[in-house]
Short mmCIF file of C-alpha atoms and ligand atoms in Angstrom, two decimals:
data_model
loop_
_atom_site.label_atom_id
_atom_site.label_comp_id
_atom_site.label_asym_id
_atom_site.label_seq_id
_atom_site.Cartn_x
_atom_site.Cartn_y
_atom_site.Cartn_z
CA MET A 136 -2.15 0.57 -24.94
CA ARG A 137 0.06 2.51 -22.99
CA GLY A 138 -0.86 4.07 -19.35
CA LYS A 139 1.05 5.69 -16.83
CA ALA A 140 0.39 6.94 -13.50
CA ARG A 141 1.19 7.99 -10.16
CA ALA A 142 -0.40 7.48 -6.57
CA TYR A 143 0.13 8.73 -3.24
CA THR A 144 0.52 6.61 -0.07
CA ASN A 145 -1.66 6.69 2.50
CA ILE A 146 -1.47 6.06 6.23
CA ALA A 147 -4.32 4.91 8.39
CA LEU A 148 -5.58 6.74 11.43
CA ILE A 149 -8.21 4.52 11.83
CA LYS A 150 -7.26 1.53 10.82
CA TYR A 151 -8.42 -1.25 8.52
CA TRP A 152 -8.00 -4.71 10.49
CA GLY A 153 -9.66 -7.85 9.27
CA LYS A 154 -11.54 -8.89 6.33
CA LYS A 155 -15.20 -10.39 5.91
CA ASP A 156 -14.64 -11.42 2.38
CA ASP A 157 -11.04 -12.75 1.59
CA ASP A 158 -11.55 -12.84 -2.59
CA LEU A 159 -13.38 -9.48 -2.83
CA ILE A 160 -11.43 -7.54 -0.13
CA LEU A 161 -14.13 -6.41 1.87
CA PRO A 162 -13.23 -4.98 5.32
CA MET A 163 -14.52 -5.65 8.40
CA ASN A 164 -14.68 -2.19 9.74
CA SER A 165 -14.86 1.36 7.81
CA SER A 166 -11.16 3.48 7.61
CA LEU A 167 -9.89 6.74 7.53
CA SER A 168 -6.74 7.72 6.32
CA LEU A 169 -4.32 10.48 5.35
CA THR A 170 -2.85 10.48 2.02
CA LEU A 171 1.12 11.72 2.00
CA ASP A 172 2.95 13.42 -0.67
CA ALA A 173 6.46 12.30 0.16
CA PHE A 174 5.86 8.32 -0.88
CA TYR A 175 4.37 7.26 -3.92
CA THR A 176 4.82 4.59 -6.74
CA GLU A 177 4.83 5.54 -10.29
CA THR A 178 3.70 2.57 -13.26
CA GLU A 179 3.59 1.97 -16.88
CA VAL A 180 2.06 -0.44 -18.50
CA ILE A 181 2.13 -1.41 -21.91
CA PHE A 182 -0.02 -4.10 -23.77
CA ASP A 183 1.51 -5.67 -26.37
CA GLU A 184 0.45 -8.25 -28.89
CA GLY A 185 3.56 -9.73 -29.18
CA LEU A 186 3.65 -10.89 -25.43
CA LYS A 187 3.10 -14.60 -24.03
CA GLN A 188 2.84 -13.53 -20.90
CA ASP A 189 2.95 -10.41 -18.38
CA CYS A 190 5.82 -9.13 -17.06
CA PHE A 191 6.58 -7.17 -14.06
CA TYR A 192 9.51 -5.27 -13.30
CA LEU A 193 9.39 -3.91 -9.54
CA ASN A 194 12.26 -1.23 -8.73
CA GLU A 195 13.75 -2.71 -12.42
CA VAL A 196 14.20 -6.00 -10.88
CA LEU A 197 12.01 -8.53 -13.07
CA GLN A 198 9.92 -10.10 -10.08
CA SER A 199 9.18 -13.82 -9.45
CA GLU A 200 6.16 -15.74 -11.17
CA LYS A 201 4.27 -15.70 -8.08
CA GLU A 202 4.78 -11.84 -7.92
CA THR A 203 3.46 -12.04 -11.45
CA LEU A 204 0.58 -14.12 -11.27
CA LYS A 205 -0.42 -11.84 -8.75
CA LEU A 206 -0.29 -9.00 -10.32
CA GLY A 207 -2.03 -10.59 -13.80
CA ALA A 208 -4.99 -11.73 -11.57
CA PHE A 209 -5.55 -7.71 -10.85
CA ILE A 210 -4.88 -7.06 -14.59
CA ASN A 211 -7.46 -9.64 -15.42
CA HIS A 212 -10.16 -7.31 -14.27
CA PHE A 213 -9.40 -4.57 -16.59
CA ARG A 214 -9.00 -6.80 -19.22
CA LYS A 215 -12.19 -8.48 -18.60
CA GLN A 216 -13.98 -5.00 -18.75
CA ALA A 217 -12.03 -3.93 -21.74
CA ASN A 218 -12.62 -7.34 -23.54
CA CYS A 219 -8.70 -7.84 -24.06
CA SER A 220 -6.66 -10.77 -24.16
CA THR A 221 -3.31 -9.10 -24.34
CA HIS A 222 -0.66 -9.35 -22.17
CA ALA A 223 1.42 -6.30 -20.68
CA VAL A 224 4.78 -5.30 -19.58
CA VAL A 225 4.16 -3.58 -16.07
CA LYS A 226 6.92 -1.45 -15.25
CA SER A 227 6.32 0.24 -11.41
CA GLN A 228 8.96 2.23 -9.09
CA ASN A 229 8.43 2.17 -5.67
CA TYR A 230 9.06 5.87 -3.96
CA VAL A 231 8.69 4.09 -0.69
CA PRO A 232 10.31 1.01 0.91
CA THR A 233 8.07 -2.08 0.07
CA ALA A 234 6.52 -4.43 2.36
CA ALA A 235 7.64 -2.68 5.63
CA GLY A 236 5.04 -1.16 6.52
CA LEU A 237 4.80 2.01 4.62
CA ALA A 238 2.03 1.25 2.60
CA SER A 239 3.86 0.29 -0.88
CA SER A 240 0.74 -1.98 -1.44
CA ALA A 241 -1.63 1.10 -1.61
CA SER A 242 0.43 3.48 -3.87
CA GLY A 243 1.42 0.46 -5.82
CA PHE A 244 -2.15 -0.91 -6.68
CA ALA A 245 -3.44 2.83 -6.94
CA ALA A 246 -0.89 3.30 -9.57
CA LEU A 247 -1.56 0.19 -11.58
CA ALA A 248 -5.14 0.91 -11.63
CA GLY A 249 -4.56 4.00 -12.79
CA ALA A 250 -2.20 3.27 -15.55
CA LEU A 251 -4.23 0.24 -16.71
CA ASN A 252 -7.42 2.68 -16.86
CA GLN A 253 -5.34 4.80 -19.39
CA ALA A 254 -3.63 2.02 -21.59
CA LEU A 255 -6.88 0.20 -21.93
CA GLY A 256 -8.73 3.92 -22.14
CA LEU A 257 -11.22 2.53 -19.92
CA ASN A 258 -12.41 5.74 -18.38
CA LEU A 259 -13.22 4.73 -15.36
CA ASP A 260 -14.25 7.39 -12.82
CA LYS A 261 -12.17 7.73 -9.32
CA LYS A 262 -15.18 5.67 -7.68
CA GLU A 263 -14.98 2.79 -9.67
CA LEU A 264 -11.01 3.08 -9.64
CA SER A 265 -11.11 3.03 -6.24
CA LYS A 266 -13.38 -0.43 -5.91
CA ILE A 267 -11.17 -2.02 -8.39
CA ALA A 268 -7.95 -0.64 -6.81
CA ARG A 269 -9.11 -2.39 -3.65
CA LEU A 270 -9.00 -6.01 -4.93
CA GLY A 271 -5.27 -5.70 -5.39
CA SER A 272 -4.84 -4.44 -1.84
CA GLY A 273 -7.64 -2.97 0.64
CA SER A 274 -5.18 0.00 1.43
CA ALA A 275 -5.00 1.04 -2.08
CA THR A 276 -8.84 1.66 -2.18
CA ARG A 277 -8.26 5.24 0.00
CA SER A 278 -4.78 6.05 -2.26
CA ILE A 279 -7.01 7.07 -5.09
CA TYR A 280 -7.88 10.45 -3.45
CA GLY A 281 -5.78 12.88 -1.58
CA GLY A 282 -6.24 14.13 1.57
CA PHE A 283 -8.22 12.97 4.41
CA VAL A 284 -9.77 9.51 3.09
CA GLU A 285 -12.81 7.34 4.34
CA TRP A 286 -13.27 3.49 2.96
CA LYS A 287 -16.56 2.66 3.75
CA ALA A 288 -16.50 -0.74 4.39
CA GLY A 289 -19.93 -1.79 2.23
CA ASN A 290 -21.17 -5.12 2.02
CA CYS A 291 -20.43 -5.83 -1.68
CA HIS A 292 -18.10 -5.14 -4.18
CA ASP A 293 -20.17 -2.29 -5.53
CA THR A 294 -20.76 -0.78 -2.08
CA SER A 295 -17.07 -0.98 -0.87
CA TYR A 296 -15.06 2.06 -2.00
CA ALA A 297 -13.59 5.15 -0.59
CA HIS A 298 -14.15 9.19 -0.79
CA PRO A 299 -12.34 12.02 0.18
CA MET A 300 -13.27 13.86 3.43
CA ASP A 301 -11.02 17.02 3.33
CA ASP A 302 -8.85 18.07 1.56
CA ALA A 303 -6.25 18.27 4.81
CA SER A 304 -5.25 21.52 3.37
CA TRP A 305 -4.82 22.87 7.43
CA ASP A 306 -1.71 22.61 9.39
CA VAL A 307 -1.22 18.85 9.16
CA GLY A 308 1.59 17.06 8.36
CA MET A 309 3.00 13.19 9.10
CA ILE A 310 6.84 12.75 10.10
CA VAL A 311 7.66 9.26 9.38
CA VAL A 312 10.12 7.55 11.04
CA ILE A 313 12.35 4.72 9.73
CA VAL A 314 13.14 2.73 12.11
CA ASN A 315 13.89 -0.49 9.99
CA GLN A 316 13.25 -0.31 6.20
CA LYS A 317 13.58 -4.45 5.53
CA GLN A 318 10.48 -6.21 4.44
CA LYS A 319 8.20 -7.77 7.38
CA ASN A 320 8.06 -10.88 7.99
CA ILE A 321 4.48 -11.59 8.49
CA SER A 322 2.61 -9.35 5.81
CA SER A 323 -0.40 -7.10 6.90
CA ARG A 324 -2.70 -9.57 4.69
CA GLU A 325 -1.20 -12.57 6.86
CA GLY A 326 -1.25 -10.88 10.23
CA MET A 327 -5.06 -9.87 9.86
CA LYS A 328 -5.95 -13.08 8.70
CA ARG A 329 -4.52 -14.60 12.15
CA THR A 330 -5.89 -12.18 14.26
CA VAL A 331 -9.31 -12.32 13.26
CA ALA A 332 -9.09 -16.34 13.12
CA THR A 333 -7.56 -16.21 16.79
CA SER A 334 -7.32 -12.91 18.68
CA PRO A 335 -10.18 -12.99 21.50
CA PHE A 336 -9.29 -9.40 21.80
CA TYR A 337 -10.55 -9.08 17.98
CA ARG A 338 -13.94 -8.72 19.48
CA GLY A 339 -13.00 -5.57 21.27
CA TRP A 340 -11.56 -4.17 17.90
CA LEU A 341 -15.29 -4.81 16.34
CA ASP A 342 -16.91 -3.26 19.47
CA THR A 343 -15.18 0.02 19.35
CA VAL A 344 -13.68 0.94 15.85
CA GLU A 345 -17.08 2.37 14.34
CA GLU A 346 -17.19 4.81 17.39
CA ASP A 347 -13.35 5.95 16.72
CA LEU A 348 -14.23 6.31 13.32
CA LYS A 349 -16.98 8.59 14.16
CA GLN A 350 -15.04 10.49 16.67
CA ALA A 351 -11.75 11.23 13.94
CA LYS A 352 -14.59 12.05 11.43
CA VAL A 353 -16.18 14.56 14.01
CA ALA A 354 -12.62 15.98 14.81
CA ILE A 355 -11.62 16.72 11.34
CA GLN A 356 -14.90 18.34 10.40
CA ARG A 357 -13.85 20.38 13.61
CA LYS A 358 -10.41 20.67 12.56
CA ASP A 359 -9.68 19.85 16.04
CA PHE A 360 -5.67 18.58 15.53
CA GLU A 361 -5.80 17.32 19.16
CA GLN A 362 -9.01 15.14 19.26
CA LEU A 363 -7.92 13.95 15.83
CA GLY A 364 -4.31 12.87 17.31
CA LYS A 365 -5.57 11.49 20.30
CA ILE A 366 -8.43 9.06 18.68
CA THR A 367 -5.52 7.97 15.74
CA GLU A 368 -3.11 7.04 18.92
CA SER A 369 -5.23 5.23 20.68
CA ASN A 370 -7.27 3.25 17.38
CA ALA A 371 -3.43 2.27 16.27
CA LEU A 372 -2.55 0.64 19.78
CA LYS A 373 -5.91 -0.94 20.12
CA MET A 374 -5.09 -2.65 16.62
CA HIS A 375 -1.99 -3.96 17.70
CA ALA A 376 -3.24 -5.09 20.78
CA THR A 377 -5.42 -7.52 18.57
CA MET A 378 -2.19 -8.92 17.53
CA LEU A 379 -0.80 -9.72 20.72
CA GLY A 380 -3.86 -11.99 21.50
CA ALA A 381 -3.37 -14.09 18.19
CA ASN A 382 -2.41 -17.36 18.37
CA PRO A 383 0.55 -17.91 17.20
CA PRO A 384 0.87 -14.44 18.86
CA PHE A 385 2.76 -11.31 16.87
CA CYS A 386 3.83 -8.26 16.97
CA TYR A 387 5.38 -5.34 14.59
CA PHE A 388 7.28 -3.19 17.35
CA GLU A 389 11.28 -2.83 17.49
CA ALA A 390 13.14 -1.34 20.33
CA ASP A 391 13.31 1.84 18.34
CA SER A 392 9.74 1.63 17.73
CA ILE A 393 9.20 2.10 21.32
CA LYS A 394 11.76 4.70 21.72
CA VAL A 395 9.94 6.90 19.11
CA MET A 396 6.49 6.43 20.96
CA GLN A 397 7.90 7.66 24.29
CA VAL A 398 9.48 10.74 22.32
CA VAL A 399 6.24 11.65 21.33
CA GLU A 400 4.63 11.42 24.68
CA GLU A 401 7.84 13.58 25.93
CA LEU A 402 7.13 16.23 23.54
CA ARG A 403 3.41 16.48 24.10
CA CYS A 404 4.13 16.75 28.39
CA GLU A 405 5.94 20.24 27.08
CA GLY A 406 2.99 21.37 25.22
CA VAL A 407 4.13 20.14 21.78
CA PRO A 408 0.99 18.48 20.34
CA CYS A 409 1.82 15.34 18.04
CA TYR A 410 0.50 11.82 18.15
CA PHE A 411 1.99 8.45 17.09
CA THR A 412 0.63 5.51 14.90
CA MET A 413 1.97 2.60 13.11
CA ASP A 414 1.35 -0.35 10.88
CA ALA A 415 2.27 -3.74 9.93
CA GLY A 416 5.93 -2.77 10.04
CA PRO A 417 8.17 -1.14 12.83
CA ASN A 418 8.32 2.11 11.15
CA VAL A 419 6.19 4.81 13.09
CA LYS A 420 4.17 7.85 12.26
CA ILE A 421 3.40 10.88 13.60
CA LEU A 422 0.96 13.14 13.29
CA CYS A 423 1.92 17.01 14.23
CA ARG A 424 1.59 20.47 13.29
CA ASN A 425 3.60 21.07 10.19
CA SER A 426 4.53 24.35 11.70
CA GLN A 427 5.81 22.35 15.08
CA ALA A 428 7.33 19.72 12.49
CA PRO A 429 10.88 21.49 13.19
CA ILE A 430 10.77 20.50 16.80
CA ILE A 431 10.10 17.15 16.75
CA MET A 432 12.14 16.63 13.91
CA ASN A 433 15.41 18.36 16.24
CA ARG A 434 14.49 16.14 19.10
CA LEU A 435 14.15 13.18 16.84
CA LYS A 436 17.65 13.92 15.35
CA GLN A 437 19.15 13.50 19.01
CA MET A 438 18.27 9.09 18.60
CA PHE A 439 18.29 8.87 14.82
CA LYS A 440 20.03 10.23 11.42
CA PRO A 441 18.85 12.33 10.03
CA GLU A 442 17.65 10.38 6.85
CA GLN A 443 15.61 8.18 8.93
CA ILE A 444 13.09 11.11 9.46
CA ILE A 445 11.14 12.29 6.57
CA LEU A 446 8.59 14.74 6.74
CA SER A 447 5.66 14.33 4.71
CA GLY A 448 2.88 17.07 3.60
CA VAL A 449 -0.21 15.99 2.30
CA GLY A 450 -0.58 13.63 -0.94
CA PRO A 451 -3.37 14.48 -3.79
CA ASP A 452 -5.24 12.28 -5.84
CA LEU A 453 -4.18 9.72 -8.17
CA GLU A 454 -2.18 11.51 -11.35
CA TYR A 455 -2.29 10.36 -14.51
CA HIS A 456 1.31 11.10 -16.62
P1 ADP B 91 3.32 -2.81 2.52
O1 ADP B 91 3.54 -2.30 4.02
O2 ADP B 91 4.68 -1.86 1.89
O3 ADP B 91 2.27 -2.09 1.87
P2 ADP B 91 2.36 -5.02 2.07
O4 ADP B 91 2.97 -6.55 2.69
O5 ADP B 91 0.89 -4.83 2.69
O6 ADP B 91 3.29 -4.33 2.57
O7 ADP B 91 2.30 -5.33 0.84
C1 ADP B 91 3.54 -5.28 -0.14
C2 ADP B 91 3.55 -6.01 -0.86
O8 ADP B 91 2.70 -5.24 -2.13
C3 ADP B 91 4.29 -6.57 -2.37
O9 ADP B 91 4.81 -7.65 -1.75
C4 ADP B 91 3.53 -6.16 -3.59
O10 ADP B 91 3.21 -7.90 -3.56
C5 ADP B 91 2.94 -5.50 -3.58
N1 ADP B 91 3.11 -4.32 -4.20
C6 ADP B 91 4.44 -3.65 -4.05
N2 ADP B 91 4.67 -2.65 -4.42
C7 ADP B 91 4.07 -2.70 -5.57
C8 ADP B 91 4.07 -1.98 -7.20
N3 ADP B 91 4.64 -1.29 -6.87
N4 ADP B 91 3.37 -2.74 -7.94
C9 ADP B 91 2.28 -3.41 -7.41
N5 ADP B 91 2.41 -4.15 -6.46
C10 ADP B 91 3.27 -4.15 -5.57
C1 DP6 B 92 -1.95 -2.14 8.79
O1 DP6 B 92 -4.12 -3.39 2.53
O2 DP6 B 92 -1.95 -3.94 2.80
O3 DP6 B 92 -1.76 -0.76 7.35
O4 DP6 B 92 -6.19 -5.98 2.13
O5 DP6 B 92 -4.86 -7.66 2.58
O6 DP6 B 92 -3.77 -6.22 0.89
P1 DP6 B 92 -4.29 -6.34 1.99
O7 DP6 B 92 -3.87 -5.52 3.41
P2 DP6 B 92 -3.56 -4.18 3.07
O8 DP6 B 92 -3.64 -3.82 5.29
C2 DP6 B 92 -3.18 -2.69 5.67
C3 DP6 B 92 -3.19 -2.90 6.93
C4 DP6 B 92 -3.08 -1.50 7.99
C5 DP6 B 92 -4.16 -0.37 8.13
C6 DP6 B 92 -4.53 0.26 6.73
O9 DP6 B 92 -3.84 0.73 6.14
O10 DP6 B 92 -5.54 0.65 7.03
#
C-alpha cells in the first residue's frame, strides 16, 4: 500500500491551449513537448486504514482543504480501479517552483499517478497512466515519457494520451530563465478557459496549430534544430496573442521576459541558433544546442543572477523509486 515515483516536467514546443471537455480534460488541439531533467517532482503515497481522510503535504507543508479535495478526486480514479476505499497520505516534493509557469502540475500529477499505480499494485502501463495523469492536469499527460513527446488530442478518455516521439538524444537542451518565481495570478486552467470563451483570436489559433505541429514533427524527424526552433517560437507567441484578445485581457509577460526574448534575437543575429518559448507565467525557456549553451548563458549572466539561469538536459520517462 506504499508507492513512490519521480516524474520530470515538460515544456511544450507546440502548446496545449484550450479544452473541449473541462471534466475529462480533452484538449482542443494536439501538442508536443520536451521533457526536462533539471525539474521534477517526487511523490510518495501511503494508504492507511487508520486515516479518516486524505492528507496532502506539498514541500512539507500540509495543504488546504481545497487542494486536498482536488487531490482526493484524482486519487479516486485509482481507488475505483483497485476497488479500494482507504484514505491516503501523499507527500510530494517539487524540485520546480510551484504554479510559476514551470509545469509543476505536469510533473506533480505524473509523479502522483506513478506512486498511486505502485501503491495499489495496479500495474497500469504508461499509456494508461498517461490517460489518467491527464485527468489531474492536461500537461501531465506528456510527463509520463522522456524526450520529445506528442499528446494526441483524441475525442474521448481512451483516445487522448501521449506517446514518445524521439528520445531527443541529439544536441538539444533548454535554458530556463527564472524571471519571477512567484505564483501567478491567473492559472493556466483559468487562462485557457477565458481565452476559449472570449478571445476572437482563438479561432486563428485553432486554424493553424495542427499545421504547426506537423511542421515541428517533420523538423524532429529530420533533426532540423533551426526549423524546430522557429516553429516553437512562433507557436508560443501565437498562444500569448490569443490572451491579449480575451475579455478581460491578460498577459504573462513581464519586462524581464521581453529582455530575454531580445537577447535570444540578438544571439541569433550573431549566428547562435536559439529560440524562446513561454507558458502561463513570466519565465522564459530557451531551446538551444547543448553545445552552445555556455555562450548563451554567459550573455544572460550580464543581465541576470547566475541562480536565475538554469540549463536543463533532456529528461527521462517516469521512474519508480
Ligand atoms: P504550473 O505552471 O506550475 O504547472 P499551474 O497553475 O498549471 O502551474 O498548476 C499548479 C497547481 O498544480 C498547484 O496549484 C497544484 O494544484 C498542482 N500541483 C503542483 N505541484 C503538485 C504536486 N507535486 N502534486 C500534486 N499537485 C500539484
Ligand atoms: C501554457 O496542463 O497546466 O503550459 O489541464 O487545466 O491543468 P490544466 O492546464 P495545464 O496547462 C498547460 C498550458 C501551457 C501549455 C502546455 O503545457 O502545453
